[in-house]
mmCIF file of C-alpha atoms and ligand atoms in Angstrom:
data_model
loop_
_atom_site.group_PDB
_atom_site.id
_atom_site.type_symbol
_atom_site.label_atom_id
_atom_site.label_comp_id
_atom_site.label_asym_id
_atom_site.label_seq_id
_atom_site.Cartn_x
_atom_site.Cartn_y
_atom_site.Cartn_z
ATOM 1 C CA MET A 4 -73.394 -21.767 -88.063
ATOM 2 C CA PRO A 5 -76.672 -23.450 -87.088
ATOM 3 C CA ALA A 6 -79.459 -23.591 -89.654
ATOM 4 C CA ASN A 7 -83.184 -23.657 -88.921
ATOM 5 C CA ILE A 8 -84.423 -26.900 -90.444
ATOM 6 C CA LEU A 9 -88.064 -27.812 -90.876
ATOM 7 C CA VAL A 10 -88.653 -31.564 -90.955
ATOM 8 C CA VAL A 11 -91.894 -32.679 -92.611
ATOM 9 C CA GLU A 12 -92.198 -36.386 -91.844
ATOM 10 C CA ASP A 13 -95.170 -38.403 -90.586
ATOM 11 C CA GLU A 14 -93.305 -41.389 -89.125
ATOM 12 C CA PRO A 15 -92.460 -40.592 -85.481
ATOM 13 C CA ALA A 16 -89.429 -42.918 -85.378
ATOM 14 C CA ILE A 17 -87.809 -41.269 -88.405
ATOM 15 C CA GLN A 18 -88.810 -37.827 -87.181
ATOM 16 C CA GLY A 19 -87.072 -38.549 -83.867
ATOM 17 C CA LEU A 20 -83.970 -39.893 -85.578
ATOM 18 C CA LEU A 21 -83.714 -36.838 -87.828
ATOM 19 C CA LYS A 22 -84.191 -34.422 -84.949
ATOM 20 C CA LEU A 23 -81.541 -36.183 -82.866
ATOM 21 C CA ASN A 24 -78.955 -36.215 -85.631
ATOM 22 C CA LEU A 25 -79.561 -32.685 -86.871
ATOM 23 C CA GLU A 26 -79.539 -31.200 -83.378
ATOM 24 C CA HIS A 27 -76.393 -33.130 -82.582
ATOM 25 C CA ALA A 28 -74.825 -31.434 -85.618
ATOM 26 C CA GLY A 29 -75.803 -28.061 -84.114
ATOM 27 C CA HIS A 30 -78.907 -27.274 -86.167
ATOM 28 C CA ARG A 31 -82.232 -26.040 -84.845
ATOM 29 C CA VAL A 32 -85.036 -28.406 -85.785
ATOM 30 C CA VAL A 33 -88.809 -28.132 -85.930
ATOM 31 C CA CYS A 34 -90.800 -31.256 -86.854
ATOM 32 C CA VAL A 35 -94.302 -31.458 -88.284
ATOM 33 C CA GLY A 36 -96.267 -34.448 -89.559
ATOM 34 C CA ASP A 37 -97.847 -33.119 -92.742
ATOM 35 C CA ALA A 38 -97.691 -30.435 -95.410
ATOM 36 C CA GLU A 39 -100.646 -28.473 -94.016
ATOM 37 C CA GLN A 40 -98.889 -27.949 -90.672
ATOM 38 C CA ALA A 41 -95.698 -27.057 -92.506
ATOM 39 C CA GLN A 42 -97.584 -24.469 -94.543
ATOM 40 C CA ARG A 43 -99.070 -22.889 -91.430
ATOM 41 C CA LEU A 44 -95.679 -22.724 -89.779
ATOM 42 C CA MET A 45 -94.011 -21.228 -92.830
ATOM 43 C CA ARG A 46 -96.495 -18.398 -92.913
ATOM 44 C CA GLN A 47 -94.799 -17.192 -89.735
ATOM 45 C CA MET A 48 -91.190 -18.126 -90.284
ATOM 46 C CA LEU A 49 -89.142 -19.365 -93.180
ATOM 47 C CA PRO A 50 -86.712 -22.154 -92.363
ATOM 48 C CA ASP A 51 -83.238 -22.244 -93.939
ATOM 49 C CA LEU A 52 -83.985 -25.684 -95.320
ATOM 50 C CA VAL A 53 -86.915 -28.104 -95.560
ATOM 51 C CA LEU A 54 -86.405 -31.861 -95.200
ATOM 52 C CA LEU A 55 -89.469 -33.190 -96.906
ATOM 53 C CA ASP A 56 -90.799 -36.734 -96.826
ATOM 54 C CA TRP A 57 -92.321 -37.908 -100.072
ATOM 55 C CA MET A 58 -95.187 -40.001 -98.698
ATOM 56 C CA LEU A 59 -97.259 -37.861 -96.352
ATOM 57 C CA PRO A 60 -100.885 -38.048 -95.286
ATOM 58 C CA GLY A 61 -102.874 -35.456 -97.269
ATOM 59 C CA GLN A 62 -100.767 -33.419 -99.660
ATOM 60 C CA SER A 63 -97.730 -35.408 -100.852
ATOM 61 C CA GLY A 64 -94.184 -34.172 -100.480
ATOM 62 C CA VAL A 65 -93.895 -33.599 -104.212
ATOM 63 C CA GLN A 66 -97.103 -31.538 -104.313
ATOM 64 C CA PHE A 67 -95.895 -29.493 -101.382
ATOM 65 C CA ALA A 68 -92.486 -28.911 -103.001
ATOM 66 C CA ARG A 69 -94.287 -27.641 -106.128
ATOM 67 C CA ALA A 70 -96.451 -25.325 -104.038
ATOM 68 C CA LEU A 71 -93.362 -23.891 -102.301
ATOM 69 C CA ARG A 72 -91.691 -23.242 -105.641
ATOM 70 C CA ARG A 73 -94.777 -21.498 -107.060
ATOM 71 C CA ASP A 74 -94.970 -19.046 -104.183
ATOM 72 C CA GLU A 75 -92.713 -15.998 -104.551
ATOM 73 C CA ARG A 76 -91.991 -15.916 -100.837
ATOM 74 C CA THR A 77 -90.945 -19.557 -100.458
ATOM 75 C CA ARG A 78 -89.368 -20.052 -103.887
ATOM 76 C CA GLN A 79 -85.789 -19.797 -102.586
ATOM 77 C CA VAL A 80 -86.129 -22.121 -99.596
ATOM 78 C CA PRO A 81 -83.860 -25.151 -100.125
ATOM 79 C CA ILE A 82 -85.655 -28.517 -100.147
ATOM 80 C CA ILE A 83 -84.228 -32.005 -99.678
ATOM 81 C CA MET A 84 -86.678 -34.817 -100.413
ATOM 82 C CA LEU A 85 -86.614 -37.881 -98.212
ATOM 83 C CA THR A 86 -88.048 -41.083 -99.507
ATOM 84 C CA ALA A 87 -88.099 -44.847 -99.453
ATOM 85 C CA ARG A 88 -88.657 -44.863 -103.191
ATOM 86 C CA ALA A 89 -85.414 -45.351 -105.024
ATOM 87 C CA GLN A 90 -86.816 -45.539 -108.540
ATOM 88 C CA GLU A 91 -85.085 -43.384 -111.096
ATOM 89 C CA GLU A 92 -88.346 -41.842 -112.308
ATOM 90 C CA ASP A 93 -89.307 -40.883 -108.736
ATOM 91 C CA LYS A 94 -85.972 -39.196 -108.315
ATOM 92 C CA VAL A 95 -86.571 -37.247 -111.498
ATOM 93 C CA SER A 96 -90.080 -36.131 -110.531
ATOM 94 C CA GLY A 97 -88.819 -35.041 -107.090
ATOM 95 C CA LEU A 98 -86.137 -32.894 -108.683
ATOM 96 C CA ASP A 99 -88.655 -31.702 -111.275
ATOM 97 C CA ALA A 100 -90.906 -30.498 -108.480
ATOM 98 C CA GLY A 101 -88.096 -28.218 -107.367
ATOM 99 C CA ALA A 102 -86.230 -30.263 -104.763
ATOM 100 C CA ASP A 103 -82.525 -29.417 -104.504
ATOM 101 C CA ASP A 104 -81.498 -32.913 -103.561
ATOM 102 C CA TYR A 105 -82.814 -36.312 -102.749
ATOM 103 C CA VAL A 106 -81.987 -38.799 -99.977
ATOM 104 C CA THR A 107 -83.200 -42.378 -99.979
ATOM 105 C CA LYS A 108 -84.335 -44.151 -96.786
ATOM 106 C CA PRO A 109 -82.746 -45.821 -94.968
ATOM 107 C CA PHE A 110 -80.193 -43.022 -94.994
ATOM 108 C CA SER A 111 -76.917 -42.716 -93.144
ATOM 109 C CA PRO A 112 -76.967 -39.666 -90.868
ATOM 110 C CA ARG A 113 -73.511 -38.669 -92.101
ATOM 111 C CA GLU A 114 -74.589 -38.707 -95.701
ATOM 112 C CA LEU A 115 -77.697 -36.710 -94.906
ATOM 113 C CA LEU A 116 -75.664 -34.077 -93.031
ATOM 114 C CA ALA A 117 -73.177 -33.860 -95.878
ATOM 115 C CA ARG A 118 -76.012 -33.276 -98.340
ATOM 116 C CA ILE A 119 -77.624 -30.684 -96.093
ATOM 117 C CA ASN A 120 -74.329 -28.820 -95.864
ATOM 118 C CA ALA A 121 -73.827 -28.994 -99.614
ATOM 119 C CA VAL A 122 -77.312 -27.602 -100.294
ATOM 120 C CA LEU A 123 -76.878 -24.853 -97.698
ATOM 121 C CA ARG A 124 -73.511 -23.860 -99.173
ATOM 122 C CA ARG A 125 -75.142 -23.564 -102.558
ATOM 123 C CA ARG A 126 -78.474 -22.026 -101.617
ATOM 124 C CA ALA A 127 -78.013 -20.324 -98.243
ATOM 125 C CA PRO A 128 -74.326 -19.450 -97.905
ATOM 126 C CA GLN A 129 -75.131 -17.147 -94.979
ATOM 127 C CA ARG A 130 -75.896 -20.287 -92.944
ATOM 128 C CA THR A 131 -72.502 -21.904 -93.399
ATOM 129 C CA ASP A 132 -69.147 -21.254 -91.775
ATOM 130 C CA GLU A 133 -67.452 -20.333 -95.055
ATOM 131 C CA PRO A 134 -65.662 -16.980 -94.774
ATOM 132 C CA VAL A 135 -66.816 -14.344 -97.274
ATOM 133 C CA GLU A 136 -64.588 -11.672 -98.772
ATOM 134 C CA LEU A 137 -66.097 -8.870 -100.783
ATOM 135 C CA ALA A 138 -65.582 -5.189 -101.515
ATOM 136 C CA GLY A 139 -62.745 -4.854 -99.008
ATOM 137 C CA LEU A 140 -64.613 -6.616 -96.202
ATOM 138 C CA ARG A 141 -63.819 -10.036 -94.821
ATOM 139 C CA LEU A 142 -66.396 -11.833 -92.704
ATOM 140 C CA ASP A 143 -65.623 -15.057 -90.859
ATOM 141 C CA PRO A 144 -68.709 -16.825 -89.458
ATOM 142 C CA ALA A 145 -66.646 -19.338 -87.471
ATOM 143 C CA THR A 146 -64.955 -16.667 -85.373
ATOM 144 C CA ARG A 147 -67.822 -14.137 -85.802
ATOM 145 C CA ARG A 148 -65.338 -11.462 -86.876
ATOM 146 C CA VAL A 149 -65.430 -8.836 -89.571
ATOM 147 C CA TRP A 150 -62.394 -7.054 -90.938
ATOM 148 C CA ALA A 151 -62.002 -4.063 -93.197
ATOM 149 C CA GLY A 152 -58.376 -4.413 -94.281
ATOM 150 C CA ASP A 153 -56.501 -4.942 -91.016
ATOM 151 C CA ARG A 154 -59.067 -3.132 -88.959
ATOM 152 C CA GLN A 155 -61.598 -5.202 -87.025
ATOM 153 C CA ILE A 156 -65.212 -4.034 -87.120
ATOM 154 C CA GLU A 157 -67.327 -4.541 -84.015
ATOM 155 C CA LEU A 158 -70.873 -5.668 -84.814
ATOM 156 C CA GLY A 159 -73.846 -6.774 -82.728
ATOM 157 C CA PRO A 160 -75.291 -10.227 -83.506
ATOM 158 C CA THR A 161 -78.132 -8.928 -85.689
ATOM 159 C CA GLU A 162 -75.875 -6.569 -87.649
ATOM 160 C CA PHE A 163 -73.461 -9.457 -88.141
ATOM 161 C CA ARG A 164 -76.203 -11.688 -89.583
ATOM 162 C CA LEU A 165 -77.484 -8.837 -91.719
ATOM 163 C CA LEU A 166 -74.027 -8.134 -93.169
ATOM 164 C CA HIS A 167 -73.446 -11.859 -93.709
ATOM 165 C CA PHE A 168 -76.715 -12.125 -95.638
ATOM 166 C CA PHE A 169 -75.876 -9.030 -97.715
ATOM 167 C CA MET A 170 -72.384 -10.292 -98.545
ATOM 168 C CA ALA A 171 -73.785 -13.703 -99.518
ATOM 169 C CA HIS A 172 -76.366 -12.026 -101.781
ATOM 170 C CA PRO A 173 -74.713 -8.922 -103.217
ATOM 171 C CA GLU A 174 -76.206 -6.585 -105.823
ATOM 172 C CA ARG A 175 -79.752 -7.843 -105.378
ATOM 173 C CA VAL A 176 -82.393 -5.563 -103.920
ATOM 174 C CA HIS A 177 -83.927 -7.013 -100.758
ATOM 175 C CA SER A 178 -87.226 -5.675 -99.466
ATOM 176 C CA ARG A 179 -87.672 -5.194 -95.732
ATOM 177 C CA ALA A 180 -90.097 -8.143 -95.667
ATOM 178 C CA GLN A 181 -87.525 -10.365 -97.405
ATOM 179 C CA LEU A 182 -84.812 -9.321 -94.970
ATOM 180 C CA LEU A 183 -87.101 -10.103 -92.045
ATOM 181 C CA ASP A 184 -87.818 -13.509 -93.548
ATOM 182 C CA ARG A 185 -84.233 -14.403 -94.374
ATOM 183 C CA VAL A 186 -82.244 -12.709 -91.602
ATOM 184 C CA TRP A 187 -84.698 -12.658 -88.718
ATOM 185 C CA GLY A 188 -86.686 -15.740 -89.859
ATOM 186 C CA ASP A 189 -89.882 -13.920 -88.998
ATOM 187 C CA HIS A 190 -91.870 -11.423 -91.009
ATOM 188 C CA VAL A 191 -95.033 -11.556 -88.960
ATOM 189 C CA TYR A 192 -94.107 -10.469 -85.458
ATOM 190 C CA VAL A 193 -91.145 -8.248 -86.183
ATOM 191 C CA GLU A 194 -91.953 -4.834 -87.628
ATOM 192 C CA GLU A 195 -90.358 -3.574 -90.825
ATOM 193 C CA ARG A 196 -88.998 -0.528 -88.976
ATOM 194 C CA THR A 197 -86.731 -2.926 -87.110
ATOM 195 C CA VAL A 198 -84.826 -3.488 -90.351
ATOM 196 C CA ASP A 199 -84.136 0.247 -90.687
ATOM 197 C CA VAL A 200 -82.870 0.413 -87.110
ATOM 198 C CA HIS A 201 -80.330 -2.356 -87.709
ATOM 199 C CA ILE A 202 -79.324 -0.995 -91.112
ATOM 200 C CA ARG A 203 -78.522 2.285 -89.365
ATOM 201 C CA ARG A 204 -76.390 0.491 -86.773
ATOM 202 C CA LEU A 205 -74.621 -1.520 -89.453
ATOM 203 C CA ARG A 206 -73.812 1.602 -91.468
ATOM 204 C CA LYS A 207 -72.541 3.343 -88.374
ATOM 205 C CA ALA A 208 -70.187 0.447 -87.624
ATOM 206 C CA LEU A 209 -68.924 0.444 -91.208
ATOM 207 C CA ALA A 210 -68.597 4.228 -91.487
ATOM 208 C CA PRO A 211 -65.058 4.669 -90.038
ATOM 209 C CA THR A 212 -63.579 2.746 -92.975
ATOM 210 C CA GLY A 213 -66.033 4.168 -95.535
ATOM 211 C CA HIS A 214 -67.733 0.812 -96.112
ATOM 212 C CA ASP A 215 -71.120 2.188 -95.071
ATOM 213 C CA ARG A 216 -71.575 3.320 -98.678
ATOM 214 C CA LEU A 217 -71.855 -0.367 -99.682
ATOM 215 C CA ILE A 218 -75.284 -0.555 -98.033
ATOM 216 C CA GLU A 219 -77.519 1.293 -100.463
ATOM 217 C CA THR A 220 -81.086 2.349 -99.877
ATOM 218 C CA VAL A 221 -83.223 1.605 -102.909
ATOM 219 C CA ARG A 222 -86.127 3.998 -102.735
ATOM 220 C CA GLY A 223 -89.485 2.327 -102.383
ATOM 221 C CA SER A 224 -87.917 -1.146 -102.562
ATOM 222 C CA GLY A 225 -85.457 -1.867 -99.789
ATOM 223 C CA TYR A 226 -81.708 -2.292 -99.502
ATOM 224 C CA ARG A 227 -78.829 -3.507 -101.601
ATOM 225 C CA PHE A 228 -75.225 -4.453 -100.865
ATOM 226 C CA ALA A 229 -73.417 -2.842 -103.774
ATOM 227 C CA ALA A 230 -70.134 -4.680 -104.134
ATOM 228 C CA ALA A 231 -69.356 -3.618 -107.693
HETATM 229 CA CA1 CA B 317 -94.028 -40.951 -94.810
#
């Protein structure tokens, strides 16, 4: 399952190398050269993961990582720091700033991809190909199929992503804005009503087997996948 990866790196050669390797692995990549551009971009869409260079013109990678962690909206976005500095204390301050992992330049593309996958599995399971089984439903991202027992459920692409996100984050209440950010990747241009439309479709698809009751409306807050 492709992830949207934001690369924040000021060296064009490394930027190009990252883009090439990540796209080759099936990811969607946007590159920017500094934290200010990254900030502007993230106001419109949240990536599934940020690859963040340490040494940037203007705000440093560590400062930017801290800023992302302070902000409620961007707190959950996985960050991998990229740096030429291999000192132990640098590693510690990168992780202290909220980075999930740390890759030292020059990096091997295979190692970087392995670390990206590990962080996504941990932090954004809805972006991996791991099948999820919960509350009588089985969802397989690799084949894009959903089963309730031995009955296959037909879902449109958005309903599939929505259900995948819910199953990867059960029990928590998600506001419409959060769902737009995490499932649609856009909370600016898509209206909140859109969420309700797709929730309705998802419930309708799950209704024949009674699984529609798993998608709860939480009044005034949003929606919850109640697996318990
Ligand atoms: Ca740099």
